[in-house]
Amino acid sequence: MVPRKRINEIVKDYDPEDITIATLCSHTSLQLFNGAKKEGFKTLGLAVNQKTRFYDAFPLSKPDEFMRFDSYDDFVDRASELTDRNVIIIPHGSFVEYMGTKRFEAMEVPTFGNRSVLRWEEDRDIQRSWLESAGIQMPKRIADAKDIKEPVLVKYNGAKGGRGFFIAKDYMEFKMGIDLSQESYTIQEYVLGTRYYLHYFYSPIRKSGYRVGEGALELLSMDRRDESNIDELYKLGSTEELKKHGMFPSLVVTGNIPIVIRESLLSQVLEMGENVIQKSYELFGGLIGPFCLETIVTDKLEFKVFEISCRIVAGTNPYISGSPYSDMIQPGMSTGQRIAKEIKDARDMNMLDYVLS
Ligand code: ATP
């Protein structure tokens, strides 16, 4: 991992009035560029095989310039071209996934947020130890498939976007569904309830609002994922019947739907975010910027958190011009703009080292 000290040295040489915000041309790049422009930054689109013509259709989100790379290794090799331009990279889910953790950690270019969070996020066991030690309720884990007595979800480690996950109600169904060629998996209680993907932002430098630690926690928006085919399966009758036709539920993310939560649950939502942040400071120096708790609310109005994402999530995309929550913080503000604003505020307060690594 590139030491934070090294990143601070690089940032010291930057011209604070000439910072460029860059990200990979994918995932949430439209709102990141749009937000950076609104805050007055220059923008740079990084393309490693990504097509870029679609930005012509969205002029207010088209980066000022593009830089093209042959591969992610090429990207790492050319880091100095980015630092020469005073670039700050905003990592998003696809950026880290395509680039790979090792390359991302080694990249000698300032990035928004704390890169140390990756190790706590990547491995499901380590992630669970963080969240549970923060008092977060998670779905029960079943160590031995023979103990499956209630519906469970079998999750392959490393599979992204729910691909290949399957539901089993007993050991028999588990044996029928398991793909032994996959490296490893975890078995988790299937939580019945409604899903809310909560989009938070933690600022270590903001001194007003919902104070947590030295800074403040914000709730910017929430979404529900559209998942194929499970979200539409009910239209065809009972799942048991469908199995006879070789049709099984799958959980592949295809889109995002805006949503709000019942207002009486908001205290709990903020307290969960607060506990996660406080624990992150104890464990690895803090989670900074956007993060998402992926939750299911049961009919007892209890939250079960099945995952945390520690950077901007694609579920924020419906809110490029603000959300019912961010509008009560700053009208029209997206998560992309919030990130750019944090960089601007940190620059103006001479505190960039608090938000970059
Ligand atoms: P990503 O990394 O894109 O967030 P993933 O591959 O890590 O996805 P999860 O987010 O853990 O997968 O789960 C995928 C989907 O499975 C969720 O969006 C949710 O619909 C469903 N799901 C996950 N865990 C549970 C659970 N314990 N009970 C019921 N449904 C669940």
Short mmCIF file of C-alpha atoms and ligand atoms in Angstrom, two decimals:
data_model
loop_
_atom_site.label_atom_id
_atom_site.label_comp_id
_atom_site.label_asym_id
_atom_site.label_seq_id
_atom_site.Cartn_x
_atom_site.Cartn_y
_atom_site.Cartn_z
CA MET A 1 0.00 0.00 0.00
CA VAL A 2 1.36 3.41 -0.92
CA PRO A 3 1.97 5.17 2.42
CA ARG A 4 -0.31 8.09 3.21
CA LYS A 5 2.86 10.13 3.85
CA ARG A 6 3.86 9.68 0.19
CA ILE A 7 0.42 10.84 -0.99
CA ASN A 8 0.66 13.89 1.28
CA GLU A 9 4.03 14.75 -0.27
CA ILE A 10 2.54 14.53 -3.76
CA VAL A 11 -0.42 16.71 -2.77
CA LYS A 12 1.91 19.32 -1.22
CA ASP A 13 3.37 19.90 -4.69
CA TYR A 14 -0.09 20.41 -6.24
CA ASP A 15 -1.30 23.85 -7.22
CA PRO A 16 -4.46 24.07 -5.07
CA GLU A 17 -6.13 26.35 -7.60
CA ASP A 18 -5.55 23.92 -10.46
CA ILE A 19 -6.81 20.54 -9.20
CA THR A 20 -8.34 18.12 -11.70
CA ILE A 21 -10.92 15.54 -10.64
CA ALA A 22 -10.60 12.24 -12.50
CA THR A 23 -12.40 8.93 -12.54
CA LEU A 24 -12.81 5.87 -14.71
CA CYS A 25 -15.42 6.32 -17.46
CA SER A 26 -18.00 3.94 -16.01
CA HIS A 27 -20.34 3.24 -13.03
CA THR A 28 -21.11 6.71 -11.50
CA SER A 29 -18.82 8.81 -13.69
CA LEU A 30 -21.66 10.96 -15.07
CA GLN A 31 -22.60 12.30 -11.63
CA LEU A 32 -18.97 12.53 -10.50
CA PHE A 33 -18.02 14.71 -13.48
CA ASN A 34 -21.27 16.67 -13.22
CA GLY A 35 -20.67 17.31 -9.50
CA ALA A 36 -17.01 18.25 -10.00
CA LYS A 37 -17.97 20.76 -12.71
CA LYS A 38 -20.61 22.29 -10.45
CA GLU A 39 -17.91 22.84 -7.82
CA GLY A 40 -15.65 24.46 -10.41
CA PHE A 41 -13.05 21.71 -10.92
CA LYS A 42 -11.43 20.63 -14.16
CA THR A 43 -12.39 17.07 -15.05
CA LEU A 44 -10.54 14.19 -16.69
CA GLY A 45 -12.08 10.94 -17.93
CA LEU A 46 -9.86 7.86 -17.61
CA ALA A 47 -10.60 5.28 -20.26
CA VAL A 48 -9.12 1.80 -20.21
CA ASN A 49 -11.09 0.26 -23.09
CA GLN A 50 -14.28 2.09 -22.02
CA LYS A 51 -16.28 3.72 -24.81
CA THR A 52 -16.60 7.48 -24.32
CA ARG A 53 -18.87 8.72 -27.11
CA PHE A 54 -21.94 8.42 -24.89
CA TYR A 55 -20.76 11.50 -22.96
CA ASP A 56 -21.64 13.59 -26.04
CA ALA A 57 -25.26 12.85 -25.18
CA PHE A 58 -24.82 14.39 -21.70
CA PRO A 59 -22.85 17.64 -22.13
CA LEU A 60 -23.11 18.72 -18.50
CA SER A 61 -21.36 15.51 -17.44
CA LYS A 62 -18.80 15.24 -20.22
CA PRO A 63 -15.26 15.52 -18.81
CA ASP A 64 -13.08 18.33 -20.16
CA GLU A 65 -10.57 15.79 -21.45
CA PHE A 66 -9.98 12.05 -21.74
CA MET A 67 -6.83 10.04 -21.12
CA ARG A 68 -6.70 6.60 -22.71
CA PHE A 69 -4.79 3.58 -21.45
CA ASP A 70 -4.06 0.19 -23.02
CA SER A 71 -4.47 -1.70 -19.76
CA TYR A 72 -4.63 -1.20 -16.00
CA ASP A 73 -0.87 -1.89 -15.81
CA ASP A 74 -0.35 0.91 -18.30
CA PHE A 75 -2.47 3.07 -16.01
CA VAL A 76 -0.25 2.38 -12.99
CA ASP A 77 2.93 2.93 -15.07
CA ARG A 78 1.73 6.34 -16.17
CA ALA A 79 0.81 7.62 -12.69
CA SER A 80 3.24 10.55 -13.01
CA GLU A 81 1.27 11.90 -16.00
CA LEU A 82 -1.70 12.17 -13.66
CA THR A 83 0.16 13.77 -10.77
CA ASP A 84 1.74 16.26 -13.22
CA ARG A 85 -1.81 17.44 -13.87
CA ASN A 86 -2.67 17.74 -10.13
CA VAL A 87 -5.14 14.89 -10.41
CA ILE A 88 -7.28 13.55 -7.56
CA ILE A 89 -8.94 10.24 -8.43
CA ILE A 90 -12.42 9.42 -7.17
CA PRO A 91 -12.61 5.65 -6.92
CA HIS A 92 -15.98 4.00 -7.59
CA GLY A 93 -17.08 0.37 -7.36
CA SER A 94 -16.06 -0.58 -10.91
CA PHE A 95 -12.77 1.30 -10.69
CA VAL A 96 -11.51 -0.83 -7.80
CA GLU A 97 -13.00 -4.03 -9.20
CA TYR A 98 -11.48 -3.67 -12.70
CA MET A 99 -8.17 -2.40 -11.46
CA GLY A 100 -7.77 -5.01 -8.72
CA THR A 101 -6.97 -4.28 -5.08
CA LYS A 102 -3.19 -4.66 -5.35
CA ARG A 103 -2.84 -2.21 -8.22
CA PHE A 104 -5.27 0.20 -6.61
CA GLU A 105 -3.40 0.13 -3.31
CA ALA A 106 -0.05 0.67 -5.00
CA MET A 107 -1.16 3.55 -7.27
CA GLU A 108 0.89 6.66 -6.50
CA VAL A 109 -1.90 9.09 -7.27
CA PRO A 110 -3.98 10.79 -4.56
CA THR A 111 -7.43 9.21 -4.23
CA PHE A 112 -10.48 10.43 -2.32
CA GLY A 113 -11.14 8.42 0.87
CA ASN A 114 -9.08 6.04 2.97
CA ARG A 115 -7.59 3.20 0.93
CA SER A 116 -7.06 1.08 4.09
CA VAL A 117 -10.79 0.37 4.13
CA LEU A 118 -10.40 -2.08 1.25
CA ARG A 119 -8.96 -4.84 3.40
CA TRP A 120 -11.92 -4.56 5.77
CA GLU A 121 -14.43 -4.54 2.99
CA GLU A 122 -13.13 -7.17 0.63
CA ASP A 123 -13.25 -10.29 2.78
CA ARG A 124 -16.74 -11.20 4.02
CA ASP A 125 -15.41 -12.53 7.38
CA ILE A 126 -13.34 -9.44 8.14
CA GLN A 127 -16.21 -7.20 7.06
CA ARG A 128 -18.54 -9.08 9.41
CA SER A 129 -16.15 -8.66 12.34
CA TRP A 130 -16.10 -4.88 11.73
CA LEU A 131 -19.87 -4.50 11.43
CA GLU A 132 -20.80 -6.85 14.27
CA SER A 133 -18.30 -5.21 16.60
CA ALA A 134 -20.08 -1.94 15.72
CA GLY A 135 -23.32 -3.46 17.03
CA ILE A 136 -24.84 -3.98 13.57
CA GLN A 137 -27.29 -6.90 13.19
CA MET A 138 -26.37 -9.15 10.26
CA PRO A 139 -28.01 -12.24 8.76
CA LYS A 140 -26.99 -15.40 10.67
CA ARG A 141 -24.28 -17.50 9.10
CA ILE A 142 -24.65 -21.26 8.73
CA ALA A 143 -21.28 -22.99 9.03
CA ASP A 144 -22.36 -26.45 7.86
CA ALA A 145 -24.76 -26.96 4.95
CA LYS A 146 -26.20 -29.99 6.74
CA ASP A 147 -27.64 -27.54 9.30
CA ILE A 148 -29.83 -25.75 6.76
CA LYS A 149 -33.33 -25.82 8.27
CA GLU A 150 -34.71 -22.48 7.05
CA PRO A 151 -34.28 -20.68 3.69
CA VAL A 152 -30.67 -19.59 3.13
CA LEU A 153 -28.78 -17.68 0.49
CA VAL A 154 -25.57 -19.26 -0.79
CA LYS A 155 -23.09 -16.57 -1.82
CA TYR A 156 -19.95 -17.26 -3.79
CA ASN A 157 -17.04 -15.17 -2.57
CA GLY A 158 -15.79 -12.81 -5.21
CA ALA A 159 -18.99 -13.08 -7.29
CA LYS A 160 -20.21 -9.59 -8.07
CA GLY A 161 -23.74 -8.27 -8.24
CA GLY A 162 -25.31 -11.43 -6.84
CA ARG A 163 -24.26 -13.52 -9.86
CA GLY A 164 -24.62 -17.26 -9.26
CA PHE A 165 -26.11 -16.85 -5.75
CA PHE A 166 -28.91 -19.29 -5.02
CA ILE A 167 -31.58 -19.93 -2.43
CA ALA A 168 -31.85 -23.29 -0.67
CA LYS A 169 -34.41 -24.39 1.89
CA ASP A 170 -32.70 -27.58 3.01
CA TYR A 171 -29.51 -29.62 2.53
CA MET A 172 -30.97 -31.41 -0.48
CA GLU A 173 -31.56 -28.13 -2.34
CA PHE A 174 -28.10 -26.96 -1.34
CA LYS A 175 -26.51 -30.07 -2.87
CA MET A 176 -28.53 -29.61 -6.04
CA GLY A 177 -27.54 -25.96 -6.38
CA ILE A 178 -23.91 -25.80 -5.30
CA ASP A 179 -21.25 -25.27 -7.96
CA LEU A 180 -18.17 -26.98 -6.57
CA SER A 181 -15.92 -25.41 -9.21
CA GLN A 182 -16.36 -22.06 -7.41
CA GLU A 183 -13.57 -21.23 -4.99
CA SER A 184 -15.49 -20.59 -1.78
CA TYR A 185 -18.93 -19.62 -0.57
CA THR A 186 -20.79 -18.56 2.54
CA ILE A 187 -24.25 -19.68 3.62
CA GLN A 188 -26.43 -17.01 5.13
CA GLU A 189 -29.91 -16.89 6.61
CA TYR A 190 -32.32 -15.61 3.93
CA VAL A 191 -33.84 -12.51 5.55
CA LEU A 192 -37.41 -11.88 4.52
CA GLY A 193 -38.25 -8.20 4.37
CA THR A 194 -37.85 -5.07 2.26
CA ARG A 195 -34.48 -3.90 1.01
CA TYR A 196 -33.03 -0.41 1.54
CA TYR A 197 -29.58 0.56 0.29
CA LEU A 198 -28.65 3.52 2.48
CA HIS A 199 -26.25 6.09 1.01
CA TYR A 200 -24.25 7.94 3.64
CA PHE A 201 -21.39 10.42 3.54
CA TYR A 202 -18.92 10.95 6.36
CA SER A 203 -16.97 14.19 6.45
CA PRO A 204 -14.08 14.31 8.92
CA ILE A 205 -13.85 18.09 8.47
CA ARG A 206 -17.47 19.29 8.70
CA LYS A 207 -18.19 20.73 12.13
CA SER A 208 -21.98 21.06 11.99
CA GLY A 209 -25.01 18.83 11.47
CA TYR A 210 -25.17 15.24 12.80
CA ARG A 211 -21.81 15.19 14.58
CA VAL A 212 -19.86 11.95 14.71
CA GLY A 213 -16.26 11.92 15.99
CA GLU A 214 -14.38 14.99 14.75
CA GLY A 215 -16.72 15.42 11.78
CA ALA A 216 -20.31 14.90 10.65
CA LEU A 217 -22.41 12.14 9.12
CA GLU A 218 -24.90 12.82 6.32
CA LEU A 219 -27.63 10.66 4.83
CA LEU A 220 -27.73 11.63 1.15
CA SER A 221 -30.17 9.16 -0.41
CA MET A 222 -31.34 5.55 -0.61
CA ASP A 223 -32.33 3.14 -3.36
CA ARG A 224 -33.56 -0.34 -3.99
CA ARG A 225 -31.86 -2.51 -6.58
CA ASP A 226 -33.76 -4.04 -9.43
CA GLU A 227 -32.70 -7.68 -9.56
CA SER A 228 -33.32 -10.10 -12.38
CA ASN A 229 -35.11 -12.41 -12.37
CA ILE A 230 -36.23 -12.63 -8.72
CA ASP A 231 -38.12 -9.31 -8.78
CA GLU A 232 -40.46 -10.52 -11.52
CA LEU A 233 -40.60 -14.23 -10.80
CA TYR A 234 -43.83 -14.10 -8.80
CA LYS A 235 -45.76 -13.29 -11.99
CA LEU A 236 -45.25 -16.83 -13.22
CA GLY A 237 -46.64 -18.68 -10.18
CA SER A 238 -45.00 -20.60 -7.35
CA THR A 239 -41.23 -21.07 -7.35
CA GLU A 240 -41.72 -24.80 -6.71
CA GLU A 241 -43.78 -25.05 -9.87
CA LEU A 242 -41.22 -23.05 -11.84
CA LYS A 243 -38.37 -25.30 -10.74
CA LYS A 244 -40.05 -28.12 -12.67
CA HIS A 245 -39.51 -25.97 -15.76
CA GLY A 246 -35.86 -25.37 -14.89
CA MET A 247 -36.48 -21.76 -13.82
CA PHE A 248 -34.63 -20.70 -10.66
CA PRO A 249 -34.50 -17.30 -8.92
CA SER A 250 -31.41 -15.21 -9.67
CA LEU A 251 -30.22 -11.92 -8.15
CA VAL A 252 -28.38 -10.12 -10.94
CA VAL A 253 -28.51 -6.33 -10.52
CA THR A 254 -29.95 -4.59 -13.58
CA GLY A 255 -30.91 -1.14 -12.27
CA ASN A 256 -31.77 1.07 -9.29
CA ILE A 257 -35.05 2.49 -8.03
CA PRO A 258 -35.32 5.63 -5.88
CA ILE A 259 -36.98 5.14 -2.54
CA VAL A 260 -37.57 6.77 0.87
CA ILE A 261 -37.89 5.00 4.18
CA ARG A 262 -40.59 5.44 6.81
CA GLU A 263 -39.57 8.50 8.79
CA SER A 264 -39.63 6.79 12.20
CA LEU A 265 -36.77 4.55 11.03
CA LEU A 266 -34.40 7.45 10.31
CA SER A 267 -32.97 7.59 13.85
CA GLN A 268 -31.92 3.97 13.53
CA VAL A 269 -30.49 4.62 10.06
CA LEU A 270 -28.28 7.42 11.37
CA GLU A 271 -27.24 5.50 14.48
CA MET A 272 -26.12 2.52 12.37
CA GLY A 273 -24.00 4.82 10.20
CA GLU A 274 -22.56 6.48 13.28
CA ASN A 275 -21.54 3.17 14.88
CA VAL A 276 -19.91 1.96 11.67
CA ILE A 277 -17.87 5.19 11.41
CA GLN A 278 -16.81 5.15 15.04
CA LYS A 279 -15.62 1.56 14.78
CA SER A 280 -13.78 2.32 11.52
CA TYR A 281 -11.66 4.90 13.34
CA GLU A 282 -10.74 2.33 16.01
CA LEU A 283 -9.89 -0.31 13.43
CA PHE A 284 -8.18 1.38 10.50
CA GLY A 285 -8.09 5.15 10.78
CA GLY A 286 -11.60 5.85 9.56
CA LEU A 287 -13.99 5.47 6.67
CA ILE A 288 -14.11 8.76 4.78
CA GLY A 289 -16.64 9.96 2.22
CA PRO A 290 -19.49 7.95 0.70
CA PHE A 291 -20.51 4.49 1.89
CA CYS A 292 -23.60 2.32 1.67
CA LEU A 293 -25.21 -0.07 4.14
CA GLU A 294 -27.19 -2.69 2.26
CA THR A 295 -30.09 -3.60 4.52
CA ILE A 296 -33.27 -5.60 4.83
CA VAL A 297 -36.03 -4.34 7.16
CA THR A 298 -38.13 -7.12 8.63
CA ASP A 299 -41.80 -6.88 9.58
CA LYS A 300 -40.59 -6.31 13.16
CA LEU A 301 -38.98 -3.13 11.81
CA GLU A 302 -35.50 -4.50 12.51
CA PHE A 303 -32.58 -3.81 10.19
CA LYS A 304 -30.35 -6.63 9.03
CA VAL A 305 -27.27 -5.43 7.17
CA PHE A 306 -25.91 -7.91 4.64
CA GLU A 307 -23.10 -5.81 3.20
CA ILE A 308 -21.24 -2.51 3.31
CA SER A 309 -19.81 -0.74 0.23
CA CYS A 310 -17.16 1.78 1.12
CA ARG A 311 -17.30 4.14 -1.84
CA ILE A 312 -19.87 5.73 -4.13
CA VAL A 313 -22.47 3.13 -5.19
CA ALA A 314 -24.43 3.04 -8.46
CA GLY A 315 -27.64 3.34 -6.42
CA THR A 316 -26.90 7.08 -6.09
CA ASN A 317 -27.34 7.55 -9.86
CA PRO A 318 -31.08 8.36 -9.71
CA TYR A 319 -30.17 11.47 -7.68
CA ILE A 320 -27.93 13.51 -9.98
CA SER A 321 -30.08 16.57 -9.22
CA GLY A 322 -30.55 15.81 -5.52
CA SER A 323 -32.67 13.47 -3.41
CA PRO A 324 -35.45 13.95 -0.84
CA TYR A 325 -32.70 13.73 1.83
CA SER A 326 -29.80 15.65 0.26
CA ASP A 327 -32.23 18.46 -0.62
CA MET A 328 -32.50 19.11 3.13
CA ILE A 329 -28.71 19.51 3.33
CA GLN A 330 -28.06 21.42 0.11
CA PRO A 331 -30.72 21.56 -2.61
CA GLY A 332 -29.87 19.69 -5.79
CA MET A 333 -26.76 17.98 -4.42
CA SER A 334 -25.75 14.52 -5.67
CA THR A 335 -23.23 12.26 -3.96
CA GLY A 336 -20.87 13.15 -6.83
CA GLN A 337 -21.19 16.84 -6.05
CA ARG A 338 -20.85 16.15 -2.30
CA ILE A 339 -17.47 14.51 -2.93
CA ALA A 340 -16.27 17.44 -5.04
CA LYS A 341 -17.50 19.87 -2.37
CA GLU A 342 -15.56 17.96 0.31
CA ILE A 343 -12.39 18.21 -1.75
CA LYS A 344 -13.00 21.92 -2.29
CA ASP A 345 -13.69 22.56 1.41
CA ALA A 346 -10.64 20.52 2.47
CA ARG A 347 -8.48 22.45 -0.02
CA ASP A 348 -9.78 25.80 1.25
CA MET A 349 -9.20 24.73 4.88
CA ASN A 350 -5.74 23.38 4.01
CA MET A 351 -6.89 19.92 5.16
CA LEU A 352 -6.62 17.83 1.98
CA ASP A 353 -4.58 15.25 3.90
CA TYR A 354 -7.71 14.50 5.99
CA VAL A 355 -9.71 13.29 2.99
CA LEU A 356 -7.14 11.83 0.58
CA SER A 357 -4.92 8.75 0.70
P1 ATP B 1 -22.50 -6.23 -4.68
O1 ATP B 1 -21.06 -6.42 -4.42
O2 ATP B 1 -22.83 -5.78 -6.07
O3 ATP B 1 -23.19 -5.42 -3.61
P2 ATP B 1 -22.71 -9.00 -3.98
O4 ATP B 1 -22.36 -9.91 -5.08
O5 ATP B 1 -21.72 -8.77 -2.91
O6 ATP B 1 -23.21 -7.65 -4.59
P3 ATP B 1 -24.85 -9.05 -2.06
O7 ATP B 1 -24.98 -7.58 -2.15
O8 ATP B 1 -24.34 -9.64 -0.82
O9 ATP B 1 -24.03 -9.56 -3.32
O10 ATP B 1 -26.25 -9.73 -2.40
C1 ATP B 1 -26.89 -9.63 -3.67
C2 ATP B 1 -28.39 -9.55 -3.46
O11 ATP B 1 -28.86 -10.68 -2.75
C3 ATP B 1 -28.83 -8.37 -2.62
O12 ATP B 1 -28.99 -7.20 -3.37
C4 ATP B 1 -30.14 -8.84 -2.01
O13 ATP B 1 -31.21 -8.70 -2.90
C5 ATP B 1 -29.91 -10.32 -1.84
N1 ATP B 1 -29.45 -10.68 -0.49
C6 ATP B 1 -28.19 -10.65 -0.02
N2 ATP B 1 -28.11 -11.15 1.21
C7 ATP B 1 -29.35 -11.51 1.55
C8 ATP B 1 -29.93 -12.14 2.71
N3 ATP B 1 -29.18 -12.50 3.75
N4 ATP B 1 -31.26 -12.39 2.70
C9 ATP B 1 -32.04 -12.06 1.63
N5 ATP B 1 -31.55 -11.50 0.50
C10 ATP B 1 -30.23 -11.23 0.46
#
